[in-house]
Coordinates of C-alpha atoms in Angstrom, one line a residue:
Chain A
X99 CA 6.2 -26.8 25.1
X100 CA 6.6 -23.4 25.7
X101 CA 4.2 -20.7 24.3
X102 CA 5.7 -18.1 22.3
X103 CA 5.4 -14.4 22.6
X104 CA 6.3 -11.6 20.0
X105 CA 7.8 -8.7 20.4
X106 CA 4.3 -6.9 20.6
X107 CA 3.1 -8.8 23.1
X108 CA 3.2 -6.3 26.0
X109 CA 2.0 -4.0 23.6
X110 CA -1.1 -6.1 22.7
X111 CA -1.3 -6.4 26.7
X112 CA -1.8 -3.1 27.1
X113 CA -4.0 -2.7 24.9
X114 CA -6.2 -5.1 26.7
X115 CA -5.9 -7.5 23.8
X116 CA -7.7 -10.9 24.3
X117 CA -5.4 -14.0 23.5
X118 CA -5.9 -17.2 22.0
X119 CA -2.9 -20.0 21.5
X120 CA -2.4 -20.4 17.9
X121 CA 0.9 -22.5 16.4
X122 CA 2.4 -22.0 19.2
X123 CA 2.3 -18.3 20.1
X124 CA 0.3 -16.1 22.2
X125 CA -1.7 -14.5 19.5
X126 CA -4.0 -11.4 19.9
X127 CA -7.7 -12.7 19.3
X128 CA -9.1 -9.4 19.2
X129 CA -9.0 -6.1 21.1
X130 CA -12.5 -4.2 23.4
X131 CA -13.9 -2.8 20.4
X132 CA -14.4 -6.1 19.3
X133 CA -13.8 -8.3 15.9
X134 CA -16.8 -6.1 14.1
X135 CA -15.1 -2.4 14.6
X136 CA -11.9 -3.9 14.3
X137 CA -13.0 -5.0 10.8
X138 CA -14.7 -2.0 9.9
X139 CA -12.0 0.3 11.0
X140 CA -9.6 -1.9 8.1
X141 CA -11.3 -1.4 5.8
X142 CA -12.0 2.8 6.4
X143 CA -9.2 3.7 7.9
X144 CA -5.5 1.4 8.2
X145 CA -5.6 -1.8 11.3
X146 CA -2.4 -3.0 12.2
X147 CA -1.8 -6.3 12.3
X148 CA 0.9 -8.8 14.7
X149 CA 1.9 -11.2 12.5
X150 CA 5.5 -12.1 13.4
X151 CA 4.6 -16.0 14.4
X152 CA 4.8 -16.4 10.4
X153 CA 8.0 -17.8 9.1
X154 CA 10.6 -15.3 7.5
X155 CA 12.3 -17.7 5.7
X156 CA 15.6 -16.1 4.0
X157 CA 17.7 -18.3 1.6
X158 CA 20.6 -17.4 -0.1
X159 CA 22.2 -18.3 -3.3
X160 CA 23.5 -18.0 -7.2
X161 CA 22.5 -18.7 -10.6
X162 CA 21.8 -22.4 -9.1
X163 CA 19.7 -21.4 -6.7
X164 CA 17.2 -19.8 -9.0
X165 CA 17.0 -23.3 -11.3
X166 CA 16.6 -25.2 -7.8
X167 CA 13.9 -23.7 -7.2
X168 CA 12.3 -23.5 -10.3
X169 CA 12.3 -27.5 -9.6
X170 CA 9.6 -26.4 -6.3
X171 CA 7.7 -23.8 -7.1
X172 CA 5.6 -23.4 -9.9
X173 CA 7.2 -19.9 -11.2
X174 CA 9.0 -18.6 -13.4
X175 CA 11.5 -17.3 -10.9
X176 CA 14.2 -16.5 -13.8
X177 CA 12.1 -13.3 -15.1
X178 CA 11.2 -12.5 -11.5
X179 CA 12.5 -9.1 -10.9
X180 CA 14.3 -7.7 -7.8
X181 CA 11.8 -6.6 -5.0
X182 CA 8.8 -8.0 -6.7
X183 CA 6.6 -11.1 -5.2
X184 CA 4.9 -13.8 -6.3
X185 CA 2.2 -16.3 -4.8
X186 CA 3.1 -19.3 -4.7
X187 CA 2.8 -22.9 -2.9
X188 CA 5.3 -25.8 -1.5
X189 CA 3.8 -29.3 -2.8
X190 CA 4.1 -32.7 -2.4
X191 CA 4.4 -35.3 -5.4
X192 CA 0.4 -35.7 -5.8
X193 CA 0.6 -31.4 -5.9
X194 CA -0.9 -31.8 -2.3
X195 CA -0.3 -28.4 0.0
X196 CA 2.9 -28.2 1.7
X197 CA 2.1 -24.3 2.4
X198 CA 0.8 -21.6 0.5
X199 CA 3.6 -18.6 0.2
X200 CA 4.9 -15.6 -0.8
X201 CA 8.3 -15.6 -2.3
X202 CA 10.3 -12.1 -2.3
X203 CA 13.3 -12.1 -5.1
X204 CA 16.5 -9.7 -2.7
X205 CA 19.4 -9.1 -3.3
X206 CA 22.1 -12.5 -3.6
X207 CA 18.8 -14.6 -3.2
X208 CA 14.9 -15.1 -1.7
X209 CA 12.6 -14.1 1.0
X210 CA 9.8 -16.4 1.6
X211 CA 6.9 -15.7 4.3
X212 CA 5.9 -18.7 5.4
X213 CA 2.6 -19.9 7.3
X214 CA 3.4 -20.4 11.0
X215 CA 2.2 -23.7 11.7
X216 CA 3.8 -25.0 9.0
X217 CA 7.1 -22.9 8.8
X218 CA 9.3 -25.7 10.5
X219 CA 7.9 -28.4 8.4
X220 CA 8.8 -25.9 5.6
X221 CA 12.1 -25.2 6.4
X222 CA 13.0 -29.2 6.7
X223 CA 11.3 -29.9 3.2
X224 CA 13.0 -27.1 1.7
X225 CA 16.6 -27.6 3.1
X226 CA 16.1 -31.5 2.2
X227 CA 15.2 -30.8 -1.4
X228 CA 17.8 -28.4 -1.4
X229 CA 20.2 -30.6 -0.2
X230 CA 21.8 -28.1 1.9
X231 CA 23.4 -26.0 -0.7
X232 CA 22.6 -22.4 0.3
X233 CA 22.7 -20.3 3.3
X234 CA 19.0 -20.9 4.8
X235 CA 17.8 -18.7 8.1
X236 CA 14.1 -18.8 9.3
X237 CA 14.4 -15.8 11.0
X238 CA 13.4 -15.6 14.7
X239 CA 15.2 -12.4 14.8
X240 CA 12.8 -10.3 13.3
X241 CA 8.8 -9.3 13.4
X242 CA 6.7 -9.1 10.9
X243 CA 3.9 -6.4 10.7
X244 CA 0.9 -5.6 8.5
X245 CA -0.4 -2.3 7.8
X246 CA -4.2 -2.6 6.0
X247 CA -6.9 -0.1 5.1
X248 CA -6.9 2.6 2.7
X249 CA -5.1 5.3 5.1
X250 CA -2.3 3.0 5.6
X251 CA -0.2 4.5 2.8
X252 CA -0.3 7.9 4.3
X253 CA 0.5 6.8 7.8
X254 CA 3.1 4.2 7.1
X255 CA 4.8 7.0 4.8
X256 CA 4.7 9.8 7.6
X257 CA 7.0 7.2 9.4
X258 CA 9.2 5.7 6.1
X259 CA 9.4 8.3 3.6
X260 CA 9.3 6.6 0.0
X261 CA 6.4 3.4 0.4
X262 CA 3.7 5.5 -1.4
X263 CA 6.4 4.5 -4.2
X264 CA 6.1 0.8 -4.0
X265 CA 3.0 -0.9 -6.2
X266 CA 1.3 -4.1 -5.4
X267 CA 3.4 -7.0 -4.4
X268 CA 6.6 -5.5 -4.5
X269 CA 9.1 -4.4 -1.6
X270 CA 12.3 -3.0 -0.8
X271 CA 14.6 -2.1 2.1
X272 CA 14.2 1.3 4.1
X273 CA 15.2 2.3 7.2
X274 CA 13.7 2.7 10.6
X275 CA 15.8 4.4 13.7
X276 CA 19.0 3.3 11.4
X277 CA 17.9 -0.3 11.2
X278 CA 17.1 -2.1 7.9
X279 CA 13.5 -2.8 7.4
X280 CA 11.7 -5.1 4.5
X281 CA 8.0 -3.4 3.1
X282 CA 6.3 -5.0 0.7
X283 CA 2.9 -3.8 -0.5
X284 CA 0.7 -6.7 0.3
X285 CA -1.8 -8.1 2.6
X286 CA -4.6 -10.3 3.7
X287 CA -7.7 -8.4 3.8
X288 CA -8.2 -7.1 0.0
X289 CA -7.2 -3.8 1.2
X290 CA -4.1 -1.5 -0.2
X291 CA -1.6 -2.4 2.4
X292 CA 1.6 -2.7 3.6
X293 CA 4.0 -6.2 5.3
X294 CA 7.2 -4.9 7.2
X295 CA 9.8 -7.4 8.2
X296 CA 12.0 -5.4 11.0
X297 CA 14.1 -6.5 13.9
X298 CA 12.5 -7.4 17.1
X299 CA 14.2 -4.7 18.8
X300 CA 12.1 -2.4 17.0
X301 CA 8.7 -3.5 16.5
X302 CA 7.0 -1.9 19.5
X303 CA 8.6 1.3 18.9
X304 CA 7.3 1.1 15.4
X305 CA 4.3 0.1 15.7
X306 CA 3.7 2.8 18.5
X307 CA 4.6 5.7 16.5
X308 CA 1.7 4.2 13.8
X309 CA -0.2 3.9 16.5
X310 CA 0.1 7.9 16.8
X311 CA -0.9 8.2 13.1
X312 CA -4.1 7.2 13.5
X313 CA -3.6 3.1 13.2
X314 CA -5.4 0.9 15.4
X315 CA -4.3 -2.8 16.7
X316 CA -6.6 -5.6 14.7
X317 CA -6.6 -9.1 16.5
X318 CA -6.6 -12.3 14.5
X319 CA -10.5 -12.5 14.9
X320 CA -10.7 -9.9 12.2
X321 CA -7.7 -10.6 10.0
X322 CA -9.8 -13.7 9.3
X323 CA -13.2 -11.8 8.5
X324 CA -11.4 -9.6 6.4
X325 CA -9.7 -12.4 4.2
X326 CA -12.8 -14.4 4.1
X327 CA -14.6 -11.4 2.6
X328 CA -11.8 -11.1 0.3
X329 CA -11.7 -14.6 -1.0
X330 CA -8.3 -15.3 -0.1
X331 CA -7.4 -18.8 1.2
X332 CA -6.7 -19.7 4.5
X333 CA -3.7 -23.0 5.0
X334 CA -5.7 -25.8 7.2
X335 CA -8.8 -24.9 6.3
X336 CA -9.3 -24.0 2.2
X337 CA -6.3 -25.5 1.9
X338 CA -4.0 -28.6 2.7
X339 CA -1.9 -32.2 1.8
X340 CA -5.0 -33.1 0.0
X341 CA -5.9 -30.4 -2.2
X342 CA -3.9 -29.5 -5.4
X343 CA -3.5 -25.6 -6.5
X344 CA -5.9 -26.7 -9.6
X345 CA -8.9 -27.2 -7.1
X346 CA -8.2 -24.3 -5.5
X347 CA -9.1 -22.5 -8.0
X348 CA -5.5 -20.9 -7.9
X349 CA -4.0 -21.8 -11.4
X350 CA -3.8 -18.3 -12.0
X351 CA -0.8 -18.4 -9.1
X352 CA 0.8 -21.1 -11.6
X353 CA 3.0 -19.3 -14.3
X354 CA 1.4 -20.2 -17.8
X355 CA 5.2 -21.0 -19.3
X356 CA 5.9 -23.7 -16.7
X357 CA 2.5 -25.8 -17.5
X358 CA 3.7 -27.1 -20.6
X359 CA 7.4 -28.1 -19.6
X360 CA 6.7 -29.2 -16.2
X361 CA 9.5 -30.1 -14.3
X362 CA 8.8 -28.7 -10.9
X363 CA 7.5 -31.1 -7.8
X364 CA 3.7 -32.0 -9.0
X365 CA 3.6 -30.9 -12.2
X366 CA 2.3 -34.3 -13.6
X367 CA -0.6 -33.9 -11.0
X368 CA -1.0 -30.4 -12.5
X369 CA -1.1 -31.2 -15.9
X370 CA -3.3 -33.6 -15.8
X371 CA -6.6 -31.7 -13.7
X372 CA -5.5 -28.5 -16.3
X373 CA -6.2 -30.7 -18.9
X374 CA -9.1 -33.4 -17.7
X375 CA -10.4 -31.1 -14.6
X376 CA -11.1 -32.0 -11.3
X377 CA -13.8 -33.4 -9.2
X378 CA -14.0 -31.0 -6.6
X379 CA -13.4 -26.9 -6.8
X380 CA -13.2 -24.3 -4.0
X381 CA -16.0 -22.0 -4.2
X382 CA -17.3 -19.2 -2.4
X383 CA -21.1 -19.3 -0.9
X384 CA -23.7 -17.2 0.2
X385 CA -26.4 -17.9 2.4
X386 CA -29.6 -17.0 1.7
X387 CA -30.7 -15.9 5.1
X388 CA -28.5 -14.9 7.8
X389 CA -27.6 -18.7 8.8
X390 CA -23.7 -19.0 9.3
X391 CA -22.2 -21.8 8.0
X392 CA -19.3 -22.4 9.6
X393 CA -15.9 -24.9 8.6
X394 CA -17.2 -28.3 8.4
X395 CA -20.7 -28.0 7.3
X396 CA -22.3 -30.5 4.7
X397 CA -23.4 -29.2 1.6
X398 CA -26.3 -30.5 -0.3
X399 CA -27.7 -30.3 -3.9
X400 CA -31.3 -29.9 -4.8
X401 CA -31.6 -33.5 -4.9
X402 CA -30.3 -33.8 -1.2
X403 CA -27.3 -35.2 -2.7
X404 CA -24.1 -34.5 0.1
X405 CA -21.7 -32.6 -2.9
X406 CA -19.6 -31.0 -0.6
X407 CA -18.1 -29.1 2.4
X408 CA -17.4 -26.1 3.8
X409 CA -13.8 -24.7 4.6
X410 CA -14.6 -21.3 6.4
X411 CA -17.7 -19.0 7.4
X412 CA -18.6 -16.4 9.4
X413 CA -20.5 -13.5 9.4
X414 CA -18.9 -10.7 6.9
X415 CA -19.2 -7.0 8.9
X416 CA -18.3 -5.0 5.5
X417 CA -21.0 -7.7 3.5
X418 CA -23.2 -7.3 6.3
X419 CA -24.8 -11.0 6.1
X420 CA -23.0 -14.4 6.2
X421 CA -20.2 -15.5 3.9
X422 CA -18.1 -18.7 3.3
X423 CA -16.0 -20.8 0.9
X424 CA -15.9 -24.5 0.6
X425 CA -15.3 -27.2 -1.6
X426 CA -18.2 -28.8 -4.2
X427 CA -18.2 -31.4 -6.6
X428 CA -17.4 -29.6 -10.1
X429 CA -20.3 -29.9 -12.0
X430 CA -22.1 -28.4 -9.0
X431 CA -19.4 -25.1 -9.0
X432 CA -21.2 -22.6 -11.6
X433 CA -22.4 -19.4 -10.1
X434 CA -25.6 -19.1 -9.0
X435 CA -25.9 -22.9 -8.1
X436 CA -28.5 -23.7 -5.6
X437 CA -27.4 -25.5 -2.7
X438 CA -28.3 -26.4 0.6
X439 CA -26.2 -25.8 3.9
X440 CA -27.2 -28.3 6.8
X441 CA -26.7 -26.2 10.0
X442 CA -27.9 -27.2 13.1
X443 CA -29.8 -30.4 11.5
X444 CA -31.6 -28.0 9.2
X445 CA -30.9 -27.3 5.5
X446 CA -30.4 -24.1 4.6
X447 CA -30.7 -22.5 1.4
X448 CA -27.4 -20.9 -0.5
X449 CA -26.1 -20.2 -3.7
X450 CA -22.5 -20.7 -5.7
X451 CA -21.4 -17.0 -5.6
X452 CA -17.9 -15.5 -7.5
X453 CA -15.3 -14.6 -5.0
X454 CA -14.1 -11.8 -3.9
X455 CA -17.1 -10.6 -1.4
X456 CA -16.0 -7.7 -1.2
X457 CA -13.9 -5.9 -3.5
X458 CA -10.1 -5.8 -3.8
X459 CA -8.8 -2.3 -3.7
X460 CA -5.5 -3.0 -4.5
X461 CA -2.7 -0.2 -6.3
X462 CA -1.2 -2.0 -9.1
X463 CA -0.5 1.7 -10.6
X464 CA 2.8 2.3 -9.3
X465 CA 4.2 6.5 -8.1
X466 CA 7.3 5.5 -9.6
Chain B
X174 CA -42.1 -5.4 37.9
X175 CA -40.2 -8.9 39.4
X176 CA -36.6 -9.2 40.9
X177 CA -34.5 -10.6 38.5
X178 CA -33.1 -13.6 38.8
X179 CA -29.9 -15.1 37.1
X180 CA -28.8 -18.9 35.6
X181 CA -25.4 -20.3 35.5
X182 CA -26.1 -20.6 31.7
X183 CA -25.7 -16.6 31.9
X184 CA -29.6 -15.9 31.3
X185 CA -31.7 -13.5 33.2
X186 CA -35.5 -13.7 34.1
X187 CA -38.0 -11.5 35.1
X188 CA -41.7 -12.4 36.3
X189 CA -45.2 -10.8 35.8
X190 CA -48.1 -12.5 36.7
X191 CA -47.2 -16.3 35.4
X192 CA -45.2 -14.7 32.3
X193 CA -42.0 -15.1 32.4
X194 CA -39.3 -13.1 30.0
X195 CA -35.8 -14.4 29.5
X196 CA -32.8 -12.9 27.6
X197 CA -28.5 -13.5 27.8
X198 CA -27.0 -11.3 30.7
X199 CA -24.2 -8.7 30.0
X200 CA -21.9 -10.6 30.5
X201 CA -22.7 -13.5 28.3
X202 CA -22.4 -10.7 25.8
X203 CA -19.2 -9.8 26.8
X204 CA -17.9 -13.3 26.6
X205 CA -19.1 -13.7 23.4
X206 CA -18.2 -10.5 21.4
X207 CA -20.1 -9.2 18.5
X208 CA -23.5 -11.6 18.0
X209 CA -24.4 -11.5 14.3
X210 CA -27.3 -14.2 14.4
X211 CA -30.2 -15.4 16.5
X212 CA -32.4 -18.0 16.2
X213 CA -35.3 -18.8 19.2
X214 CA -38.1 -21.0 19.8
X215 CA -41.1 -21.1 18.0
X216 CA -44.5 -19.4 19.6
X217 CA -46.5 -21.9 21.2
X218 CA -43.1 -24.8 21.6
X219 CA -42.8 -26.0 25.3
X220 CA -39.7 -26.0 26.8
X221 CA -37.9 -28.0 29.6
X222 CA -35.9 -26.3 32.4
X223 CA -32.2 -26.0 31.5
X224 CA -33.1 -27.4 27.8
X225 CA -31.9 -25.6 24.5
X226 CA -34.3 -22.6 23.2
X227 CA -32.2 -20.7 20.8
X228 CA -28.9 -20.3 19.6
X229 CA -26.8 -16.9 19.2
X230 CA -24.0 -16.6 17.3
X231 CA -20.6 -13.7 17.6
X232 CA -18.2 -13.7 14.6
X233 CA -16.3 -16.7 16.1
X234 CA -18.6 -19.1 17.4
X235 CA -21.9 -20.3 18.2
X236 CA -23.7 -20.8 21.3
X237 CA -26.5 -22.1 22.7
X238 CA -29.4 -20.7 24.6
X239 CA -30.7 -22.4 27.6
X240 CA -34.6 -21.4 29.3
X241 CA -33.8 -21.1 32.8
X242 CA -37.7 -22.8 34.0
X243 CA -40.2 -24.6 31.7
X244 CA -43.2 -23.5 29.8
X245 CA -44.7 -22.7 26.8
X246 CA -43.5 -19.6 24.1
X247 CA -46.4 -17.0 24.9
X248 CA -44.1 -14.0 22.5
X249 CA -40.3 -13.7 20.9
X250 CA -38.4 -10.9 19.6
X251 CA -38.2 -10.7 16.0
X252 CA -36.0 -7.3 16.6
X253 CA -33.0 -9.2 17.8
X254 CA -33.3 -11.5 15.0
X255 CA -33.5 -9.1 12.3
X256 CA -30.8 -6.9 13.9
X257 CA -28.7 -9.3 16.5
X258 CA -26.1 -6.4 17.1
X259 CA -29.5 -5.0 19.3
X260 CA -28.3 -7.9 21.6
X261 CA -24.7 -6.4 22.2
X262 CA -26.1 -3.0 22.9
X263 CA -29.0 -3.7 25.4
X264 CA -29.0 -7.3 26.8
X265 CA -30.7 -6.6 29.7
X266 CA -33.6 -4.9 28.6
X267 CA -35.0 -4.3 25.2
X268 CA -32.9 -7.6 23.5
X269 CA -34.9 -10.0 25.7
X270 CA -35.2 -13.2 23.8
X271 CA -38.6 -15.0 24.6
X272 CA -41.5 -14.7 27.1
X273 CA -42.9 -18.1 28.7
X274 CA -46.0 -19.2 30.4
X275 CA -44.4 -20.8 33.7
X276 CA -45.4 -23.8 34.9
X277 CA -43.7 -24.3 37.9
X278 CA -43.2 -21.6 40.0
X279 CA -40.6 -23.6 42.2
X280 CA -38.3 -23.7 39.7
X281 CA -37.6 -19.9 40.1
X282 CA -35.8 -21.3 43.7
X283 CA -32.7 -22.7 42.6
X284 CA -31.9 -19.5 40.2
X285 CA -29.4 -16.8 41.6
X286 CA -30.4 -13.3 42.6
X287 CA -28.1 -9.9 40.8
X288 CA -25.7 -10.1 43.8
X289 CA -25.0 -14.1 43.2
X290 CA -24.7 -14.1 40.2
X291 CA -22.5 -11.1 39.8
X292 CA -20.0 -13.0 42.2
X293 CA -20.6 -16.4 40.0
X294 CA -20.2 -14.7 37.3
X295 CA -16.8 -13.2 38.5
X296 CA -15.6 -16.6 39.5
X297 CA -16.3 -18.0 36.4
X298 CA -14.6 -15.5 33.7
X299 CA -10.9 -15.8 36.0

């Protein structure tokens, strides 16, 4: 199979952007300054981020469509108001991990952004339990970029008048060279921030001129330091078909009035671990010394009992140490747990820490 | 002060006397990215030629260290383990990563000299 490109590509080419392969497309790794600057720059200053090989997922429909959907997410899509977000996951039966989400209400129907290595799967799932009622278009059309960092507001406003406007995880339509463009304010790095869905056309002419504002190009290699640090979940590693929202630790993502009906694809599954808990939580951890444990490390108790693994870890710039997030046996979870990461055959010492690492700096106060 | 000579592991060496001091060449560096950990051998440990002494890690992965020759760990440098960026910044001199006691000096022969290696090195990154 082919690898995909985006419509940045060249850009990220001249930029002198190092590549890796991932789901398929040609994906900037990181740039010369390197995955430490690039990271620090974010979160001083505003990193711009490729990521149109995530799934655009439009779907279009009445009255009906909202109660459909109700019967697949876990949301209480009925009160959601127009422009405004929610996080959300596609499950299986057993409340398994389809995809983790973010589901836009527009105008005549949905937006959904979809993980890229998953978005295909996605789109057969949904059309299936669907049945093939509404207008559905995963968008290849159109790219998808990130603004992060707490200058992006100001840039990204020089360009589109009227996004200082928006507050946290809502969006609307604005126009670009007299072609409609999606923001959102939202992100992946715990940062104020900004997603624009635009047409391909566009997207290197856009992100040049914030480029010329004082943005800078962030690789991948960074976008995941940054989300580690903030505690945010990444699909195929913290989460997947065998992990439920509930050990997660994401049942705030589950809206409280669709607990007690149920009704929606899992909700047996979800009812049950709300009400007898689980057996195994995510977590985040801290090393003690400046060991890095990365995915797949074993995690011991003080007994040398194996209670668990590890789902990400690197080495946070902004923390300045190592950070990670994995999943432990429950009774095990409490912060300030003393655990024991084997790295290299050696066990190191670590302790059950709250998540974020680093703080969220979020706007919830909306300009309006 | 001795040529230096080079590895196909990417490590340099420099002789003085029967002391040998080895570190990760520029261009190991490069290839890496930002290293944010270091771990080495322990003082007095003898190591075999081309065998593990230490491990260095960037933000994405870890890697190990090779000793180009055997010996014995005579000195390390706690400096790059308390501040690995050191390594980024000046691989080729003060971010050396352990001296040994050689103990065979004909083990040095099958090593590269600057210009080899900068050609090997070359090859090897396209």
């Amino acid at each position: 199979m082919e690898i995909k490109k985006t419509s940045l590509y060249q850009l990220h080419q001249n930029s002198k952007a190092k590549f890796v392969e991932f789901a398929g497309y040609q994906m900037p790794i990181q740039y010369p300054e390197g995955i430490v600057e690039e990271h620090k720059f974010t979160r001083n200053h505003s990193g711009i981020f490729d990521v149109s090989h995530m799934g655009q997922l439009f779907i279009y429909g009445d009255d009906n469509l909202i109660e459909d959907l109700e019967k697949i997410f876990p949301l209480n899509l009925k009160n959601l108001k127009l422009n405004h977000s929610k996080y959300s996951f596609l499950m299986n039966d057993e409340a398994g991990i389809y995809d983790d989400l973010i589901i836009t209400k527009i105008e005549k129907g949905f937006l959904i952004i979809l993980n890229a290595a998953c978005k295909k799967n996605d789109f057969k799932i949904l059309s299936r339990l669907l049945n093939n009622k509404y207008e559905m278009l995963l968008d290849n059309e159109r790219s998808l970029i990130a603004i992060q960092g707490p200058k992006s507001v100001q840039i990204l406003s020089d360009t589109i008048n009227g996004v200082e406007n928006l507050s946290f995880m809502s969006g609307n339509w604005f126009f670009f060279q007299e072609q409609k463009i999606y923001i959102t304010r939202s992100g992946y790095t715990g940062e104020d921030g900004f997603e624009i869905s635009l047409p391909n056309n566009c997207a290197e002419n856009f992100t040049k001129k914030l480029i010329e504002k004082g943005a800078k190009l962030i690789g991948l290699g960074a976008r995941d330091t940054l989300r580690l640090e903030a505690g945010l979940c990444l699909y195929g590693h913290e989460l997947d078909k065998d992990k439920t929202p509930v050990e997660a630790n994401l049942k705030w993502a589950i809206s409280k009035d669709r607990i007690s009906k149920g009704n929606f694809i899992g909700s047996n599954i979800i009812n049950k671990q709300l009400t007898d808990g689980v057996s195994k939580i995510r977590v985040g951890i801290k090393p003690e010394g400046r060991i890095i444990a990365r995915e797949k490390t074993k995690i011991f108790n003080q007994s040398d009992l194996h209670i668990g693994e590890i789902t990400s870890g690197t080495f946070g710039p902004s923390v300045n140490g190592p950070v990670a997030m994995g999943y432990v046996e429950n009774e095990f979870s409490k912060k300030n747990t003393k655990i024991f990461l084997e790295v290299r055959g050696k066990k190191h010492p670590a302790n059950i820490c709250g998540l974020p690492f680093y703080k969220k700096s979020y706007v919830k106060g909306a300009n309006k | 002060m001795s040529d230096v000579k080079f590895s196909k592991e990417h490590e340099w060496i420099t002789l003085e006397d029967d002391i040998a001091t080895i570190g990760i060449t520029k261009h190991a560096t490069e290839m890496l990215g930002d290293i944010v950990f270091a771990e080495l051998p322990e003082k007095g440990a003898s190591v075999e030629k081309d065998g593990t002494a230490g491990v260095v890690e960037s933000t994405k992965a870890a890697s190990d260290v090779y000793t180009p020759i055997s010996g014995e760990v005579v000195d390390t440098n706690q400096s790059i383990v308390d501040d690995p960026s050191k390594i980024n910044e000046d691989p080729e001199g003060s971010a050396w990563f352990f001296k040994l006691k050689m103990k065979d000096k004909a083990e040095l022969d099958s090593l590269m000299n600057k210009e080899e290696y900068d050609k090997f090195a070359k090859e090897s990154a396209s």
